[in-house]
Coordinates of C-alpha atoms and ligand atoms in Angstrom, one line a residue:
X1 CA 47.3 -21.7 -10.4
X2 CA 46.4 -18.3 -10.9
X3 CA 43.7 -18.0 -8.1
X4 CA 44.7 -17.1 -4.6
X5 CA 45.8 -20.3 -2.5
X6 CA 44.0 -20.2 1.0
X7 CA 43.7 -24.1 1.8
X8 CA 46.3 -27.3 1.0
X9 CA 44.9 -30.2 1.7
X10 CA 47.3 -32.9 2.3
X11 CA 47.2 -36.6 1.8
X12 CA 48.6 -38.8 4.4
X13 CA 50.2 -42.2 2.9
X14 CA 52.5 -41.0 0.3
X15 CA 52.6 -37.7 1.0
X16 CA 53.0 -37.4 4.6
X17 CA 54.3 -40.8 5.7
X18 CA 55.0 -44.2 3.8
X19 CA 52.4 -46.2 5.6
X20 CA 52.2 -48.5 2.2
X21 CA 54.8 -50.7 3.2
X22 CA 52.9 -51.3 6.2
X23 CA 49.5 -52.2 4.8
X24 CA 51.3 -54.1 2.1
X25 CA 53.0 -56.5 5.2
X26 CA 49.2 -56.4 6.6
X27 CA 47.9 -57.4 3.3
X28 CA 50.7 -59.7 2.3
X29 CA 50.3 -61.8 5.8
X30 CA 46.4 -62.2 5.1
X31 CA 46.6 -63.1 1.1
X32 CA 48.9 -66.0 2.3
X33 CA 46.0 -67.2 4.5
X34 CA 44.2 -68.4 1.2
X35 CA 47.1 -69.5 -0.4
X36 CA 48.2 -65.6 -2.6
X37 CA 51.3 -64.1 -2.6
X38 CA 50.5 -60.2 -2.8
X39 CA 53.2 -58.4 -5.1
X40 CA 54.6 -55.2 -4.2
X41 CA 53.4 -53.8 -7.8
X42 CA 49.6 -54.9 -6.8
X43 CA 50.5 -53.1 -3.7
X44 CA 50.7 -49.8 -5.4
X45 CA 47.2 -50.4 -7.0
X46 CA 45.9 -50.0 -3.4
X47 CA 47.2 -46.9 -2.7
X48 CA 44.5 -44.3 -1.9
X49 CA 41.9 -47.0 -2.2
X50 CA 39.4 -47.9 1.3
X51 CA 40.3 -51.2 3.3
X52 CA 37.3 -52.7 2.3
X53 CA 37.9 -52.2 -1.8
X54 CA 41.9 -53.3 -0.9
X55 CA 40.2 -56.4 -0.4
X56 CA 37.8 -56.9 -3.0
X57 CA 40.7 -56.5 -5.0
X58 CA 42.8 -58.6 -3.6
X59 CA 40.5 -61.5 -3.6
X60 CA 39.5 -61.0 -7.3
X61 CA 42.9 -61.4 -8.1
X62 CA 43.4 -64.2 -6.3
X63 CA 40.3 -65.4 -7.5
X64 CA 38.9 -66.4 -4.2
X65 CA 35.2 -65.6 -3.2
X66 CA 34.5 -64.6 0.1
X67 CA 31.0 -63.4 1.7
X68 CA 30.5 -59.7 3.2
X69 CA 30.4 -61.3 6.6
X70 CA 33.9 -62.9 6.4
X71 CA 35.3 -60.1 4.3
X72 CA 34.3 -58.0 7.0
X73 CA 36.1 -61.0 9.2
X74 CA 39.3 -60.3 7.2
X75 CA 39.5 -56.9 7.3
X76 CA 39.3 -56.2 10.9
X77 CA 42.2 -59.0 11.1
X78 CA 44.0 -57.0 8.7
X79 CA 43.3 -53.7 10.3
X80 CA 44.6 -55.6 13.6
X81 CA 48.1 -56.3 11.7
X82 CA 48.0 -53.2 10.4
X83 CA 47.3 -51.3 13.6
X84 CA 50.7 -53.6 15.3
X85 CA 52.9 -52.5 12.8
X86 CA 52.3 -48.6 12.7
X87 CA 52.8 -48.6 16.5
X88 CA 56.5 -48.3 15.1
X89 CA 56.1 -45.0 14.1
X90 CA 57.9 -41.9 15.6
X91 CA 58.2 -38.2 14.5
X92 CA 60.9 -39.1 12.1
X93 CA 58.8 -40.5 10.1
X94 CA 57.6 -37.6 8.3
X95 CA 58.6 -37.2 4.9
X96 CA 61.7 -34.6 4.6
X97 CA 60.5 -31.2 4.1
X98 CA 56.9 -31.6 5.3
X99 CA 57.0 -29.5 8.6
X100 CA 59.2 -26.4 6.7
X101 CA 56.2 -26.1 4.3
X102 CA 53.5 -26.3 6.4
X103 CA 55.3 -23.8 8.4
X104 CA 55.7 -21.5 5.0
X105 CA 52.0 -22.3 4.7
X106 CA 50.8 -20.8 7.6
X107 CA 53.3 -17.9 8.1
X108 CA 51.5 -17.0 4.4
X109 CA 48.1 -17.5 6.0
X110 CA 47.4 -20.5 4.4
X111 CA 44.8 -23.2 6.2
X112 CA 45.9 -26.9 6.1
X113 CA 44.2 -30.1 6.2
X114 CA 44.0 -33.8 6.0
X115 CA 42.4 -35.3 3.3
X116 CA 42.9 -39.5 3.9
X117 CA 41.1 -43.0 2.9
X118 CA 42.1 -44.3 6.0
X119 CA 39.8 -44.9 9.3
X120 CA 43.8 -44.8 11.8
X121 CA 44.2 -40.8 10.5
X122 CA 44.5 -40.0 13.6
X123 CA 46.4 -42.5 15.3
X124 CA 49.5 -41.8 12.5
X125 CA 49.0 -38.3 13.1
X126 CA 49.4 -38.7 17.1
X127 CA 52.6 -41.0 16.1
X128 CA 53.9 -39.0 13.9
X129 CA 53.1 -36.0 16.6
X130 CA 51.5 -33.6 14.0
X131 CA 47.9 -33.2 14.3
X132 CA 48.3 -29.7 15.6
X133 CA 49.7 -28.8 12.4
X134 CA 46.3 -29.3 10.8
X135 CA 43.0 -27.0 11.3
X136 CA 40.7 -29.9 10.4
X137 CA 41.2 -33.5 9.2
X138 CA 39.5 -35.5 7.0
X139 CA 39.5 -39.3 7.2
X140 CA 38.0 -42.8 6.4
X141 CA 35.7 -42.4 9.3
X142 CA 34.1 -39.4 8.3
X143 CA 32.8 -40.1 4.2
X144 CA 30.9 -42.6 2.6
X145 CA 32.6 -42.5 -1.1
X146 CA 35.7 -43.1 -2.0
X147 CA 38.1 -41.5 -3.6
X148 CA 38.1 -40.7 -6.9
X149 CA 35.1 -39.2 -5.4
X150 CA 36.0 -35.7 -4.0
X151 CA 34.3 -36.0 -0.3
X152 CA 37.0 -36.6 1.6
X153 CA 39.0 -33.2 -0.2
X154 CA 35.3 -30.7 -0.4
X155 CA 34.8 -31.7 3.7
X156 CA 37.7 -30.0 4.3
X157 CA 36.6 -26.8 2.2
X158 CA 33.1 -26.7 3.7
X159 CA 34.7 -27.3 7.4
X160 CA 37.0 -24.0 6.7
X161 CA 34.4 -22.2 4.6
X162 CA 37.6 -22.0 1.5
X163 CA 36.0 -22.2 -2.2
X164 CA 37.1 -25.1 -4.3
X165 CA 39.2 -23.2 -6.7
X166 CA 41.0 -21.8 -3.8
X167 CA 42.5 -25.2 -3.0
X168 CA 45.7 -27.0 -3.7
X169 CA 45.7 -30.7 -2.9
X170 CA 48.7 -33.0 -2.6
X171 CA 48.8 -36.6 -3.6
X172 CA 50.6 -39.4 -4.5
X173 CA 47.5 -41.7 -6.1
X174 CA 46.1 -41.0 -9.2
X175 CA 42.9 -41.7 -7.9
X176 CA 43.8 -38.9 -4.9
X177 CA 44.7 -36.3 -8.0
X178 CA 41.1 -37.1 -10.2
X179 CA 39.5 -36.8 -6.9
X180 CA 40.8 -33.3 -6.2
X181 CA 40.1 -32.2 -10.2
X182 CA 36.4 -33.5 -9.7
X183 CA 36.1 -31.3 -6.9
X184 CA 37.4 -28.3 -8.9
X185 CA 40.9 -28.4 -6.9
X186 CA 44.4 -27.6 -7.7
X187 CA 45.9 -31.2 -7.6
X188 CA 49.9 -31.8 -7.3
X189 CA 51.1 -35.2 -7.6
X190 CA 54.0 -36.4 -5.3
X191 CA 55.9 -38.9 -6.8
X192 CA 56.8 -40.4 -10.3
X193 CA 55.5 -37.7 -13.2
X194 CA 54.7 -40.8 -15.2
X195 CA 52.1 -42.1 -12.8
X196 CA 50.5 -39.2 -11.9
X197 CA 49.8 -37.8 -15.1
X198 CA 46.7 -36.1 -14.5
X199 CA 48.0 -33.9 -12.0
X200 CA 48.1 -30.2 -12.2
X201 CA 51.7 -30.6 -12.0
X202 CA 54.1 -33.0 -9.8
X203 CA 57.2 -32.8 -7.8
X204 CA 59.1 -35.8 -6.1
X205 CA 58.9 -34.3 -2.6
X206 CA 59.2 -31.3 -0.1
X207 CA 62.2 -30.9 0.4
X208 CA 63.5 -27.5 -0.9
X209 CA 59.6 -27.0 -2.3
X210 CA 57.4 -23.3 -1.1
X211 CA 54.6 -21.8 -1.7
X212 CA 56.5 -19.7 -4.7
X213 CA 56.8 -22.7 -6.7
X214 CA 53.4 -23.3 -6.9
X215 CA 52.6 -19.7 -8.0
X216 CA 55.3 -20.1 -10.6
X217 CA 53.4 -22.8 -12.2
X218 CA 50.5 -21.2 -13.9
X219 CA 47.8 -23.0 -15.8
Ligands
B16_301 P1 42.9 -47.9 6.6 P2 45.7 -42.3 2.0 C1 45.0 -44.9 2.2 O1 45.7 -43.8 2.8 C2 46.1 -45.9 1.8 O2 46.9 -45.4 0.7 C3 45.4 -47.2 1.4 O3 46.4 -48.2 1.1 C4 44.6 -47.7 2.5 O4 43.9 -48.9 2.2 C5 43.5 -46.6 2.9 O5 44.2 -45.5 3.3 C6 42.7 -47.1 4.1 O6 43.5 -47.2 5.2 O7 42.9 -49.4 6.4 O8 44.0 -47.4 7.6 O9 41.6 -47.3 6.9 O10 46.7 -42.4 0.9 O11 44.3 -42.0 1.6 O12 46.2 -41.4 3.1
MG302 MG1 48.1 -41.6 -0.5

């Protein structure tokens, strides 16, 4: 990174809060309505990918055809699972670390966002009692492509009027990080290295990570 950082962009399952193991329970409940048993390795082909493409994987792999009508059936039911089992959420929830960087962040002047697939943003946020921490949030509700298209990461740049290049984005799908490279971003993977490959460069978590280790990291 040898341009000045003035936005990160944050991802919210993975990154922020494990909501996965929720959406896989969600998912796991409704595949065993037509007979599938949902693995927890499909489950991490999911992540970063919209409710409705979650399901048009699912039923591809278990083979089961389904018009748009009753996939549209299915997903709200899955969305209603889904929506039981976040109400579980508290504060300490929030990966370790997260709240001393954003902190770093904007004693350095740094804007933050959201950048998330997923249409409950905001209720996890409220749960997690962090959307102040954010000057403008990005979620499934507001685009129309999906990521590995950069829409949900560039809204946020337009939004704060912060150049592409200017931009470091966090997150933990590799369709998140070739999002954020398509949109001319500074992508960091959190999570495995092996995984998220195409990354800019990756770190397992927050904790103990600044705003100097980025810098440090020159491409
Ligand atoms: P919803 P992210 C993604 O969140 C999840 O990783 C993915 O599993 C989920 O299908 C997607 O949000 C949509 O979520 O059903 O709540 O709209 O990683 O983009 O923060
Ligand atoms: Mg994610």
């Amino acid at each position: 990174m040898t341009k000045k950082i003035k936005l990160c962009i944050f991802d919210l399952d993975g990154v922020i809060v494990d909501t996965a193991k929720y959406h896989y329970l969600a998912w796991k409940e409704l595949a065993k309505e037509f007979g599938y048993d949902l693995t927890k390795q499909q489950n991490e082909k999911l992540k970063g990918v919209s409710r409705v493409q979650s399901l048009k994987l699912i039923l591809q792999w278990a083979g089961v055809s389904k018009s748009e009508e009753e996939q549209k059936i299915l997903a709200a039911k899955k969305n209603e699972q889904y929506v039981k089992l976040i109400q579980s959420l508290t504060p300490n929830d929030v990966f370790p670390g997260v709240r001393e960087f954003i902190s770093e962040l904007k004693d350095n002047g740094i804007l933050t966002s959201i950048g998330s697939a997923s249409k409950n943003t905001r209720l996890i946020l409220e749960k997690l009692e962090i959307t102040g921490l954010f000057d403008y949030i990005v979620d499934g509700t507001m685009t129309t492509h999906s990521k590995p298209h950069p829409e949900v990461f560039l809204k946020s740049c337009e939004a704060l009027n912060i150049k592409p290049e200017n931009t470091v984005v966090f997150e933990d799908a590799p369709k998140g990080i070739e999002a954020a490279k398509a949109g001319g971003m500074y992508a960091i993977g959190v999570g495995n290295p092996d995984e998220l490959s195409n990354a800019d460069m990756v770190i397992s978590g927050f904790e103990g990570f600044g705003v100097k280790d980025i810098m440090l990291k020159k491409n």
